[in-house]
PDB file of C-alpha atoms and ligand atoms in Angstrom:
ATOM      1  CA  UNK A   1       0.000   0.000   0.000  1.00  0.00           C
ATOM      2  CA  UNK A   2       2.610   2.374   0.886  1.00  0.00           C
ATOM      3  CA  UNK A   3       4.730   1.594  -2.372  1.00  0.00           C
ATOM      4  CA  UNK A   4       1.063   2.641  -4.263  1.00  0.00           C
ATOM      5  CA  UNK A   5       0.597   5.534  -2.365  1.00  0.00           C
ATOM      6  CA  UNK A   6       4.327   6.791  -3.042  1.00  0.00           C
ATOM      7  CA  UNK A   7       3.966   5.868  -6.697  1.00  0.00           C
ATOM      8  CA  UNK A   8       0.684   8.041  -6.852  1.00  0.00           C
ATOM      9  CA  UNK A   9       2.674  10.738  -5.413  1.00  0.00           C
ATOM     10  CA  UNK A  10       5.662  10.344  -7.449  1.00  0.00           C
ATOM     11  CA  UNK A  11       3.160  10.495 -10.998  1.00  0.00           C
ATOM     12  CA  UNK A  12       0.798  12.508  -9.371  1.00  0.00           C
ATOM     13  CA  UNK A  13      -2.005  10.099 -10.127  1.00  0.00           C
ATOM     14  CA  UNK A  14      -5.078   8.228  -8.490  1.00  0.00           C
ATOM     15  CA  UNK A  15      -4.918   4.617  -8.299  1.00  0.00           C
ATOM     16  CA  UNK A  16      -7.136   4.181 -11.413  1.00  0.00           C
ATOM     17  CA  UNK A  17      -4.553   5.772 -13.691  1.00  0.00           C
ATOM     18  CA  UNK A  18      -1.861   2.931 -11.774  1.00  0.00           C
ATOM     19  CA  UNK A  19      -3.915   0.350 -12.907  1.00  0.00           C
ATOM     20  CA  UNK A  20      -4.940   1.502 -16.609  1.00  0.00           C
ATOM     21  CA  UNK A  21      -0.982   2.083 -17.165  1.00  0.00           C
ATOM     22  CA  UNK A  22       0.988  -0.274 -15.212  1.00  0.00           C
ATOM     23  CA  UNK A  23       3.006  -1.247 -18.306  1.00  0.00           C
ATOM     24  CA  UNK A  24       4.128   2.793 -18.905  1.00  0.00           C
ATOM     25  CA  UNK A  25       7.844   3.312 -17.946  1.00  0.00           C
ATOM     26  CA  UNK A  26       8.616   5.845 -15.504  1.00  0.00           C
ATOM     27  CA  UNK A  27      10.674   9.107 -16.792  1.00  0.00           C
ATOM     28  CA  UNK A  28      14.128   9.699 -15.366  1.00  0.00           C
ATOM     29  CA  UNK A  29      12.259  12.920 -12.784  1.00  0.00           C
ATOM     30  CA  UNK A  30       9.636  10.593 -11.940  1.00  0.00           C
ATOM     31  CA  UNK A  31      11.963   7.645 -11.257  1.00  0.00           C
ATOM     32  CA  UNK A  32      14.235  10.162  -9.039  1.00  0.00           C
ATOM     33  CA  UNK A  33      10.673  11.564  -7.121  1.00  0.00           C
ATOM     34  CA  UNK A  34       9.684   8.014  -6.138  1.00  0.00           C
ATOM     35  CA  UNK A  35      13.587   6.547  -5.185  1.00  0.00           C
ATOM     36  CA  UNK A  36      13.409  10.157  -3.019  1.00  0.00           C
ATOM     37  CA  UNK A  37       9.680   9.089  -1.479  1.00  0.00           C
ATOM     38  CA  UNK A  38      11.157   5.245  -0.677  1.00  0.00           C
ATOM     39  CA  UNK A  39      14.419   6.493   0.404  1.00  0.00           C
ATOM     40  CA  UNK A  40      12.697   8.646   2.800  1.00  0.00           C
ATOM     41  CA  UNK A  41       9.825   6.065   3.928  1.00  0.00           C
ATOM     42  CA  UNK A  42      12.330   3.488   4.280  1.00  0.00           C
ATOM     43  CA  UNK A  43      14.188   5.629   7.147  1.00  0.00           C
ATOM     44  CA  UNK A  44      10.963   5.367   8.690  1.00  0.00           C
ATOM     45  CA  UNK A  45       9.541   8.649   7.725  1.00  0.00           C
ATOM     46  CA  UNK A  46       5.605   8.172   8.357  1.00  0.00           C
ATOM     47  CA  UNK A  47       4.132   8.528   4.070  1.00  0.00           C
ATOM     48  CA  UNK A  48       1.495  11.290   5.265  1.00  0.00           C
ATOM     49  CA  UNK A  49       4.450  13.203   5.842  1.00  0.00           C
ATOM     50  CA  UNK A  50       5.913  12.194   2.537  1.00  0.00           C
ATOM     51  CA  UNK A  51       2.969  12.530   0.467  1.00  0.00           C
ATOM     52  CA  UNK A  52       1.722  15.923   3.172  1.00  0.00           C
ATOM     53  CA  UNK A  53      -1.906  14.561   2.730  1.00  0.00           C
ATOM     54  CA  UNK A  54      -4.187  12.375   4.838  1.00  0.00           C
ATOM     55  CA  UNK A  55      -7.690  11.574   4.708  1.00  0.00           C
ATOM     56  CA  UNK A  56      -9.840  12.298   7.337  1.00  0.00           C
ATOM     57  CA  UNK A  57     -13.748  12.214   7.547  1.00  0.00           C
ATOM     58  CA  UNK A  58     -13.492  12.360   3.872  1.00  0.00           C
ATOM     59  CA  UNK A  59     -11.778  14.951   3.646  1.00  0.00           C
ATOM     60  CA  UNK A  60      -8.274  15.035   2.153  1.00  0.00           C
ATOM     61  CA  UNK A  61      -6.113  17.179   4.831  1.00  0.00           C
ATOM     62  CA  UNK A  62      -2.325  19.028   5.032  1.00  0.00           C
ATOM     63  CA  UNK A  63      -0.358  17.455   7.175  1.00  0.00           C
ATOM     64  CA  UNK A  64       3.234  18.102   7.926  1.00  0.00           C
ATOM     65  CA  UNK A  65       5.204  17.008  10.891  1.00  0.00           C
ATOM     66  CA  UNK A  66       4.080  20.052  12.699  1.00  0.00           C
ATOM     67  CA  UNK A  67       0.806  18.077  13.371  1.00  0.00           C
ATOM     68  CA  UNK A  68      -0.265  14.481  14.414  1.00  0.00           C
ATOM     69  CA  UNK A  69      -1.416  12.461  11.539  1.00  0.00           C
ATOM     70  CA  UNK A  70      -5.259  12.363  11.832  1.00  0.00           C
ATOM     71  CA  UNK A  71      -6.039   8.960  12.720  1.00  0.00           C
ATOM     72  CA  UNK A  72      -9.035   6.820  11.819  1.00  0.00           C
ATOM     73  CA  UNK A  73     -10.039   5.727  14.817  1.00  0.00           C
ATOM     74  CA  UNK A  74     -10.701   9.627  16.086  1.00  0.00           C
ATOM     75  CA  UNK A  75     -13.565   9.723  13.734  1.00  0.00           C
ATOM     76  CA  UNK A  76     -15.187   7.875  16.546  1.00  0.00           C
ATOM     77  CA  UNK A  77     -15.155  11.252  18.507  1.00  0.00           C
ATOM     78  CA  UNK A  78     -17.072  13.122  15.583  1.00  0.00           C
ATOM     79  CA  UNK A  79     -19.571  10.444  15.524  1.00  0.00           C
ATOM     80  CA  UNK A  80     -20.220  10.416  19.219  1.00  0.00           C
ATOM     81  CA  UNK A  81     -20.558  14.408  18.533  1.00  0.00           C
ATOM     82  CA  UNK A  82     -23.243  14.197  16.202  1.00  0.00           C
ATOM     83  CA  UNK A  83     -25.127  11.459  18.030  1.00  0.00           C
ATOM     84  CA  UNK A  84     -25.351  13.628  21.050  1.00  0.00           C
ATOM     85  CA  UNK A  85     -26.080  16.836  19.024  1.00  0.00           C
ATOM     86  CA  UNK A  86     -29.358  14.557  17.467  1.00  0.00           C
ATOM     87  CA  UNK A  87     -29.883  13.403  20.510  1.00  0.00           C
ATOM     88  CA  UNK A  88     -30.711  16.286  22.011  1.00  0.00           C
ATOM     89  CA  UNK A  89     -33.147  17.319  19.390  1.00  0.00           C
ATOM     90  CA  UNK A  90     -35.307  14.242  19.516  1.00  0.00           C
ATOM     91  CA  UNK A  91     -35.682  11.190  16.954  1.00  0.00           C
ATOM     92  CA  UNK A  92     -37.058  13.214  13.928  1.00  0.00           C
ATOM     93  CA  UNK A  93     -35.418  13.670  10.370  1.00  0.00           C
ATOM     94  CA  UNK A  94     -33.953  16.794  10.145  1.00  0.00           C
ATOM     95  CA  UNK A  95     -36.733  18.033   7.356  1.00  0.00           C
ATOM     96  CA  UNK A  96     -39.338  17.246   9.973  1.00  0.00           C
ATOM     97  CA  UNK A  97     -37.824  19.069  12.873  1.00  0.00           C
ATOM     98  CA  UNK A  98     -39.463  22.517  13.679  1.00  0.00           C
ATOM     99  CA  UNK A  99     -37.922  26.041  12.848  1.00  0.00           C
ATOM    100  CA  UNK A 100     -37.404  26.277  16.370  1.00  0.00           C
ATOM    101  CA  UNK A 101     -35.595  23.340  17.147  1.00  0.00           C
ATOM    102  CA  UNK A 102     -33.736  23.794  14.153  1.00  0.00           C
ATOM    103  CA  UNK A 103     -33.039  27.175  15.220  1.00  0.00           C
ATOM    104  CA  UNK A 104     -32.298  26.268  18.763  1.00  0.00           C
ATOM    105  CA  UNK A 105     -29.261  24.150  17.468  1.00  0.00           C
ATOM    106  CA  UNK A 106     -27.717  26.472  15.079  1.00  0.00           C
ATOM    107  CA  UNK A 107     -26.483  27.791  18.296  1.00  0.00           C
ATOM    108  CA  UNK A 108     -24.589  24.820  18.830  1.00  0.00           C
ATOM    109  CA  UNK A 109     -21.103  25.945  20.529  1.00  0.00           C
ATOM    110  CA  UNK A 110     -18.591  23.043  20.055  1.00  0.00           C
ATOM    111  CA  UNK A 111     -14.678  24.201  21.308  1.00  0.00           C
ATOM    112  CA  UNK A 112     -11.967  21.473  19.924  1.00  0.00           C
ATOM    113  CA  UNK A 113      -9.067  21.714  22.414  1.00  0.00           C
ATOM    114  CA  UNK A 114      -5.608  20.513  20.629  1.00  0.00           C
ATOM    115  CA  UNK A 115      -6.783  20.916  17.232  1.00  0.00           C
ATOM    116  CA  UNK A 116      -4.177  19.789  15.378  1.00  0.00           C
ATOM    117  CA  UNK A 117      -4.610  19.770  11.208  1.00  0.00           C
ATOM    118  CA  UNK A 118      -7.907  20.865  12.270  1.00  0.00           C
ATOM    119  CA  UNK A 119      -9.568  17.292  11.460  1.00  0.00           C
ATOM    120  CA  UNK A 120     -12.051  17.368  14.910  1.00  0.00           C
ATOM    121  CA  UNK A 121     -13.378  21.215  14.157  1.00  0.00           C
ATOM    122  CA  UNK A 122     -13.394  21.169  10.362  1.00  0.00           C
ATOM    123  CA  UNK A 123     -15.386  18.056   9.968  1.00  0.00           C
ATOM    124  CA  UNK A 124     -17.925  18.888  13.345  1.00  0.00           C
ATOM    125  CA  UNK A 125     -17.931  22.168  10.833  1.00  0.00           C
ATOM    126  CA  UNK A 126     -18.970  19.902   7.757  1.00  0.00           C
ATOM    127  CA  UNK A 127     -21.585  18.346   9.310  1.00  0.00           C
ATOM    128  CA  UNK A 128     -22.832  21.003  11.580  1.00  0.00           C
ATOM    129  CA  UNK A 129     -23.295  23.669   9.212  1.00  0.00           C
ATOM    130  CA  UNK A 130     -25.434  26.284  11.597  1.00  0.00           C
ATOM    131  CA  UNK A 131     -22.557  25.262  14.530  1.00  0.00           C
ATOM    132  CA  UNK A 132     -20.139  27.975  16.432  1.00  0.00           C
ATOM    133  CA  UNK A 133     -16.825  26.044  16.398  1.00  0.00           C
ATOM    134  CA  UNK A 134     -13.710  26.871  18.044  1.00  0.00           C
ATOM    135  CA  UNK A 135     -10.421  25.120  17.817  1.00  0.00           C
ATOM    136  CA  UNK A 136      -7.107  25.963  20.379  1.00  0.00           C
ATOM    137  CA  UNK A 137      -3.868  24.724  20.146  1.00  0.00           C
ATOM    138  CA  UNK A 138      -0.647  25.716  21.755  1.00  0.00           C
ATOM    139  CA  UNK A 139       1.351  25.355  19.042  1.00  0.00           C
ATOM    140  CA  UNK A 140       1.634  28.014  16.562  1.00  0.00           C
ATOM    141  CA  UNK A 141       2.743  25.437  13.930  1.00  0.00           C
ATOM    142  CA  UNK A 142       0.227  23.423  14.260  1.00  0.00           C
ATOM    143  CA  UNK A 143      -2.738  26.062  13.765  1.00  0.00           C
ATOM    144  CA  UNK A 144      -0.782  27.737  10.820  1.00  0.00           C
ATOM    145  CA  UNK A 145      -1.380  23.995   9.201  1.00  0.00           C
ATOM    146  CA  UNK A 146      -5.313  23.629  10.513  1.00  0.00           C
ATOM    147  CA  UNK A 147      -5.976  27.536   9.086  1.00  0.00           C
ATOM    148  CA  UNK A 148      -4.241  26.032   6.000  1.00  0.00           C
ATOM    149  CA  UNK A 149      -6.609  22.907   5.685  1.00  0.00           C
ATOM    150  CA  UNK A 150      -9.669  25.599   6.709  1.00  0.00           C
ATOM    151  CA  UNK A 151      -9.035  27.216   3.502  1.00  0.00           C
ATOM    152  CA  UNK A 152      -8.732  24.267   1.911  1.00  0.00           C
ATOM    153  CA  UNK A 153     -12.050  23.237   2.195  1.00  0.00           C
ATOM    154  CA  UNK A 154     -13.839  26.475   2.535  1.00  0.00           C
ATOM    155  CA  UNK A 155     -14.299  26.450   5.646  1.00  0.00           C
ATOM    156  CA  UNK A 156     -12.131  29.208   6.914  1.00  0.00           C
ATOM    157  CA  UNK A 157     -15.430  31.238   7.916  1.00  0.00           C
ATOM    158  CA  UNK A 158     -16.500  28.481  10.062  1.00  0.00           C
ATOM    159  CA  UNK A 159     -13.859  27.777  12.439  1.00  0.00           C
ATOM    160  CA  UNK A 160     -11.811  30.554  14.741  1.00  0.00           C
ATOM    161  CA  UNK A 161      -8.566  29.933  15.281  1.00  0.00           C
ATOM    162  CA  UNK A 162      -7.002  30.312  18.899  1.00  0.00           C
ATOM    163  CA  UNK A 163      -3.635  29.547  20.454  1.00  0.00           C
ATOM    164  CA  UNK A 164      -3.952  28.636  24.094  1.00  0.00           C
ATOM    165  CA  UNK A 165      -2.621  26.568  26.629  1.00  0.00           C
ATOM    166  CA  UNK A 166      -5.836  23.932  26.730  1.00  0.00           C
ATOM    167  CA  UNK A 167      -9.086  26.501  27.970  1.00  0.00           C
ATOM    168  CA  UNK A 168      -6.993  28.797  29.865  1.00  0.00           C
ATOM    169  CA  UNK A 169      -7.473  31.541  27.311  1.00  0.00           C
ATOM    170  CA  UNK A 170     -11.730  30.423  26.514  1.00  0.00           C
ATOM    171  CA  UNK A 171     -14.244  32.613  27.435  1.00  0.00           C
ATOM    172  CA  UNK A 172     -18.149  31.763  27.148  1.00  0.00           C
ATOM    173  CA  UNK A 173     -20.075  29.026  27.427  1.00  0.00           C
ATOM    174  CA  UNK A 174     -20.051  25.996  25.189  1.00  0.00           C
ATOM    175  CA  UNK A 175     -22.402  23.096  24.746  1.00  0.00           C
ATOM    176  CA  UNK A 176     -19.636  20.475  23.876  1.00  0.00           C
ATOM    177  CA  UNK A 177     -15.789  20.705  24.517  1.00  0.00           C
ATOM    178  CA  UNK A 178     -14.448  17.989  22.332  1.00  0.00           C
ATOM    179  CA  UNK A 179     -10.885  17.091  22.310  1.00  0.00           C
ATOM    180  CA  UNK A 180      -8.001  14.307  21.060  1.00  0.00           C
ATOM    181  CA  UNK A 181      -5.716  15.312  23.798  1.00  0.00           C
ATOM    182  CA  UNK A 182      -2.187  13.994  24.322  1.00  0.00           C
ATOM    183  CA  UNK A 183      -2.391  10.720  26.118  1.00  0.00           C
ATOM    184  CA  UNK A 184       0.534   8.544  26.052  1.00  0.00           C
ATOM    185  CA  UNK A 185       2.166   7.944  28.773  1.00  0.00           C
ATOM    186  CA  UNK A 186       6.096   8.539  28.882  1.00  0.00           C
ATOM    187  CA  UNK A 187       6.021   5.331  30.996  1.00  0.00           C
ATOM    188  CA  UNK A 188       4.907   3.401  28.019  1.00  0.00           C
ATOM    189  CA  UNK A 189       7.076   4.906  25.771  1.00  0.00           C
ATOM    190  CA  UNK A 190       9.086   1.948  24.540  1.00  0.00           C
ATOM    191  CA  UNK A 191       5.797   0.045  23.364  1.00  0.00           C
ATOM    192  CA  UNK A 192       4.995   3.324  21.097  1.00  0.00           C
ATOM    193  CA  UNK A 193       5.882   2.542  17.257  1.00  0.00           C
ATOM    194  CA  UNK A 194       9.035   3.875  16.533  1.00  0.00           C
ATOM    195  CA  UNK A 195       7.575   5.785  13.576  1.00  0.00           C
ATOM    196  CA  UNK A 196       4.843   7.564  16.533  1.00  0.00           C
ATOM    197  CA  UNK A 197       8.050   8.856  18.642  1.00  0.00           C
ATOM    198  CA  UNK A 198      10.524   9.434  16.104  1.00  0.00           C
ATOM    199  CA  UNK A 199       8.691  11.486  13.942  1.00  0.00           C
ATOM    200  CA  UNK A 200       4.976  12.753  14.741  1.00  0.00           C
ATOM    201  CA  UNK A 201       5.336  15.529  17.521  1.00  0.00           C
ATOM    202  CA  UNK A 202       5.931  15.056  20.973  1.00  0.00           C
ATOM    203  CA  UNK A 203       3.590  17.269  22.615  1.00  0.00           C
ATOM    204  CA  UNK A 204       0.616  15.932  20.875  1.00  0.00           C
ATOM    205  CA  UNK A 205       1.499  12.188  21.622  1.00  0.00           C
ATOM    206  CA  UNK A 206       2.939  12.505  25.234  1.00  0.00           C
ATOM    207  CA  UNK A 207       1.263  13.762  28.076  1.00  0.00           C
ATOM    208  CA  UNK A 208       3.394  12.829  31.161  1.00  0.00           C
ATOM    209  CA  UNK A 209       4.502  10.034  33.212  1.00  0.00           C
ATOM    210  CA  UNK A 210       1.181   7.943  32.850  1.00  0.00           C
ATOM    211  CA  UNK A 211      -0.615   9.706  30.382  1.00  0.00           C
ATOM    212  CA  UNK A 212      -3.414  11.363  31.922  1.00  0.00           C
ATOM    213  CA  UNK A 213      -1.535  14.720  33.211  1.00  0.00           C
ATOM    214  CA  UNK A 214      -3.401  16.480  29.939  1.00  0.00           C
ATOM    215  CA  UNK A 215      -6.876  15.152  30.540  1.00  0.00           C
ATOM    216  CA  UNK A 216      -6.885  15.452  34.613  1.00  0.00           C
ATOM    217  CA  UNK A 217      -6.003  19.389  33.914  1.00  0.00           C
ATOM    218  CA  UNK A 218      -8.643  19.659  30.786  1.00  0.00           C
ATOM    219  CA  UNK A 219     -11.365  18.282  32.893  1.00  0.00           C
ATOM    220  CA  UNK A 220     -11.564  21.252  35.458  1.00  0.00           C
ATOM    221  CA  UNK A 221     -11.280  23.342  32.789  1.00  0.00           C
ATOM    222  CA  UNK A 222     -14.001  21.841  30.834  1.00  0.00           C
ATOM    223  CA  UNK A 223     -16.319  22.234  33.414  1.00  0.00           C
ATOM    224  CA  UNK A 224     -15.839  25.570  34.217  1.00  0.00           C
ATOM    225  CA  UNK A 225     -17.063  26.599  30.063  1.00  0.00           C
ATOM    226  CA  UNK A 226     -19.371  23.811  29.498  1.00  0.00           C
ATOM    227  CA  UNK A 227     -23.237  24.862  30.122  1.00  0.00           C
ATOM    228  CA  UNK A 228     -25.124  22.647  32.428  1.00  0.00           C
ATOM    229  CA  UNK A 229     -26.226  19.479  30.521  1.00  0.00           C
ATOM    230  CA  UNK A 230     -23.497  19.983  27.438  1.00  0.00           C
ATOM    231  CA  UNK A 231     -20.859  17.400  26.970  1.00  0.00           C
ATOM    232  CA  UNK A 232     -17.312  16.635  27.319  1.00  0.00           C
ATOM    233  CA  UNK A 233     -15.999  14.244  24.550  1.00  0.00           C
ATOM    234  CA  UNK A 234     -12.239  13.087  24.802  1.00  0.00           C
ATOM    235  CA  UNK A 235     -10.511  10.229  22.763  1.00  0.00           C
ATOM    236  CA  UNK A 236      -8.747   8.435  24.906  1.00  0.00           C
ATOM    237  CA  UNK A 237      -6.648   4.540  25.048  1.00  0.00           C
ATOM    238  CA  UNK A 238      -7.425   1.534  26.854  1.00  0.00           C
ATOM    239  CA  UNK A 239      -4.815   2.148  29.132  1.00  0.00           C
ATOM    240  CA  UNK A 240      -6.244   5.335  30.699  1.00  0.00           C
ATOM    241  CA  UNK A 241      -9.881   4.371  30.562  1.00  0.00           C
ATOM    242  CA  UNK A 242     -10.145   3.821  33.638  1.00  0.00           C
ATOM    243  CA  UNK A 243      -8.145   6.615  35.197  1.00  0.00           C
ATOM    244  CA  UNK A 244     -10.083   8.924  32.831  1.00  0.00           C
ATOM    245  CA  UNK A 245     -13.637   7.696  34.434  1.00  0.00           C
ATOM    246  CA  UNK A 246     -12.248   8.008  37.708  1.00  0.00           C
ATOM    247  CA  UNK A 247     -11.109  11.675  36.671  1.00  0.00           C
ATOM    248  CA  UNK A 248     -14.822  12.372  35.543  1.00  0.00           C
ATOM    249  CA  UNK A 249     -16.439  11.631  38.702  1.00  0.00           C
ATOM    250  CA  UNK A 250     -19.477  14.254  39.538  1.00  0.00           C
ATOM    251  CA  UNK A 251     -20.210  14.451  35.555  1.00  0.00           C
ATOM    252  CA  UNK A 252     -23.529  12.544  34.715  1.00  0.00           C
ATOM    253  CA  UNK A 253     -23.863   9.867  31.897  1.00  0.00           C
ATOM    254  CA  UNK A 254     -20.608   9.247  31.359  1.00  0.00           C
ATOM    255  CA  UNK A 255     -19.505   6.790  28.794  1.00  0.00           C
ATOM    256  CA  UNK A 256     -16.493   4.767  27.190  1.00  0.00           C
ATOM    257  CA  UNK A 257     -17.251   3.947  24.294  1.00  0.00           C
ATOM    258  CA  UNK A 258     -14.935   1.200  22.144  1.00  0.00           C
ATOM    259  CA  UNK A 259     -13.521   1.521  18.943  1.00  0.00           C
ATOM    260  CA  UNK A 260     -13.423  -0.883  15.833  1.00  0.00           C
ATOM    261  CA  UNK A 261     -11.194  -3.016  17.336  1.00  0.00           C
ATOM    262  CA  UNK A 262     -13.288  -3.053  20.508  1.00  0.00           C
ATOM    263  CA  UNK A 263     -10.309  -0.721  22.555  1.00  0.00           C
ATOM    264  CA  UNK A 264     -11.918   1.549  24.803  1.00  0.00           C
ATOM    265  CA  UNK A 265     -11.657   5.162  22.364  1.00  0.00           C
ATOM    266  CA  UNK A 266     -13.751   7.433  23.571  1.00  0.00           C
ATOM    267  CA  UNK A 267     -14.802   9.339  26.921  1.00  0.00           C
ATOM    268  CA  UNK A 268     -18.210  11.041  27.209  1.00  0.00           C
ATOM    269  CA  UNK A 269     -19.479  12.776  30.248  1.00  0.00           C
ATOM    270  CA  UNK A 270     -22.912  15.294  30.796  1.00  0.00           C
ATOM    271  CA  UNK A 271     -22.315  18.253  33.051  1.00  0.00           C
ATOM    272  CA  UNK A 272     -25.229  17.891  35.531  1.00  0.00           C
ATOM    273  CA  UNK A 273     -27.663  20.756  35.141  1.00  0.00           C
ATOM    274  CA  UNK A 274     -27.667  21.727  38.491  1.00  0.00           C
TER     275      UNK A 274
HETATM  276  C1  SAM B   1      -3.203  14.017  19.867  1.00  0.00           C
HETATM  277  S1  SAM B   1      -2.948  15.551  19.025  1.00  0.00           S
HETATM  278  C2  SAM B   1      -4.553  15.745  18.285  1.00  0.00           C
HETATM  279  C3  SAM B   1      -4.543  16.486  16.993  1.00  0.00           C
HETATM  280  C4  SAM B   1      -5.879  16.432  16.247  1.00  0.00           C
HETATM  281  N1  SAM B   1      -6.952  16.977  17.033  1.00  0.00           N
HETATM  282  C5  SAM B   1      -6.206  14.999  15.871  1.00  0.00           C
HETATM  283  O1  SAM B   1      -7.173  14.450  16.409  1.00  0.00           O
HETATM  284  O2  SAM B   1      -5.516  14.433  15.021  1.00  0.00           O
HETATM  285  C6  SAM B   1      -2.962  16.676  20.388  1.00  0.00           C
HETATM  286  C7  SAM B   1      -2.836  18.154  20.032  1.00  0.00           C
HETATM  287  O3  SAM B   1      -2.903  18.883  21.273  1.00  0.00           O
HETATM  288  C8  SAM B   1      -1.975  19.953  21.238  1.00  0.00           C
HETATM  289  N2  SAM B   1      -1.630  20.275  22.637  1.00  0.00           N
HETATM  290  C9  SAM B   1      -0.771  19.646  23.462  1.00  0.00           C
HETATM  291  N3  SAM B   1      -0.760  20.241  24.660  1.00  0.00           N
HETATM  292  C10 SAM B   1      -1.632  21.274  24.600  1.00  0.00           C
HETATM  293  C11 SAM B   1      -2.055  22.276  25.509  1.00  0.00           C
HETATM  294  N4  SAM B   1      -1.581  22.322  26.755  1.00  0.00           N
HETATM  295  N5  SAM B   1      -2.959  23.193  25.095  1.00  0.00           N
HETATM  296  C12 SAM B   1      -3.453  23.150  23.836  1.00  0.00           C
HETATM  297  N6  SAM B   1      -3.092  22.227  22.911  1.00  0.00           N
HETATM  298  C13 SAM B   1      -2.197  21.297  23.291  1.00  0.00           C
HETATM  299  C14 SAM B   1      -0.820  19.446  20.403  1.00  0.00           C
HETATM  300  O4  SAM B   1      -0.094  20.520  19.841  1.00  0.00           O
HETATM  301  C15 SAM B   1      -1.547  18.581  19.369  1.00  0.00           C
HETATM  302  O5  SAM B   1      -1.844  19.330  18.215  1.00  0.00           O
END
């Protein structure tokens, strides 16, 4: 797969055109670009950062080292998002669902704390087209890249940029904070894929000696700007799942929910509304 997706980088194809032509000979520049894209993957450079593309949500995203690679499994985070924003207006189809209600949600206010390329906040924006959306990060390399895949999609309108360390600098009140926060531990560090520590950045991977130093501060926090009966919605690992509901005691409803591969992936907890 990764020798495909290099030589669709190299020719600056889709995979269709690799198929129709796999007899054509490659030209002396395109042989170079693709010995240059293996030389580099086979040092262990991750091909996202090769290529500078990943999909995400379907949508195709910038990346550069600057930011994690958007993984599938946080898609899981957006869905739990949307499930909660629908379940809050009741069971109908959207076209059946009164001005009001309609009206009431295109107040949604959804903050995305450690944004990253942007994948949380742009595709909540894709989906939630009446939505407020914020998205913080404290790196200013990161949000130059998640601005970048804003415009890329037209969504640049939709989504304000902030650099903060996690709420500190949020004001208002917000009916979901949603986050994919660091949350591996340094104590785990040697079972981490090589390609994870050598290359994607620290501070969005690591968050401490056990891994929950990022969440236990962001919880507080959250609590402080969520309304009474909005969410909380954190990716997390198996390895913290517990820790993480012990960290959310006093929030209502809370729920892990489990990923493809049945891992414990996401953490979602109700401020009480009193
Ligand atoms: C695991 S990455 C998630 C990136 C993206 N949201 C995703 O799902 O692919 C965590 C992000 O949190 C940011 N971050 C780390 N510590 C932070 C802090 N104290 N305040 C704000 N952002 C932080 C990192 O720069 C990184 O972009």
């Amino acid at each position: 797969m990764n020798a495909e997706l290099l030589l669709m980088f190299a020719l600056s194809c889709d995979r269709a055109y690799l198929f129709a032509h796999s007899d054509r000979e490659l030209t002396k520049q395109e042989q170079s670009r693709y010995d240059n894209a293996l030389a580099e993957r086979s040092r262990g450079v991750p091909a996202q950062y090769i290529t500078g593309h990943q999909e995400f949500w379907g949508m195709d995203l910038i990346v550069t080292p600057a930011v994690l690679i958007p993984r599938p499994e946080t898609e899981h985070v957006i869905e739990t998002v949307l499930e909660l924003v629908t379940s809050d207006l009741g069971p109908q189809p959207s076209a059946k669902r009164s001005p009001e209600v309609r009206g009431l949600k295109s107040k949604v206010r959804i903050v995305d704390v450690g944004t990253g390329s942007g994948c949380i906040a742009l595709a909540l924006a894709k989906e939630l087209p009446d939505a407020e959306i914020h998205a913080i990060d404290i790196s200013p390399a990161a949000l130059e890249i998640a601005r970048a895949n804003a415009a890329r999609h037209q969504l640049e309108h939709r989504v304000h940029f902030h650099q903060s360390d996690l709420l500190t600098g949020v004001r208002g009140e917000f009916d979901f904070v949603v986050s994919n926060p660091p949350y591996v531990g340094e104590s785990e560090e040697d079972s981490v894929q090589l390609e994870v520590r050598k290359f994607e950045p620290r501070n969005a991977v690591f968050a401490g000696r056990t891994g929950t130093e990022v969440i236990a501060c962001l919880i507080p926090q959250a609590r402080t700007i969520v309304r009474p009966g909005g969410w909380l919605i954190m990716e997390i690992s198996g390895t913290i799942a517990e820790e993480v509901s012990k960290l959310l005691v006093g929030w209502e409803e809370v729920q892990i929910r489990r990923d493809l591969q049945r891992i414990p992936r996401v953490a979602a907890a109700k401020k009480p509304k009193t």
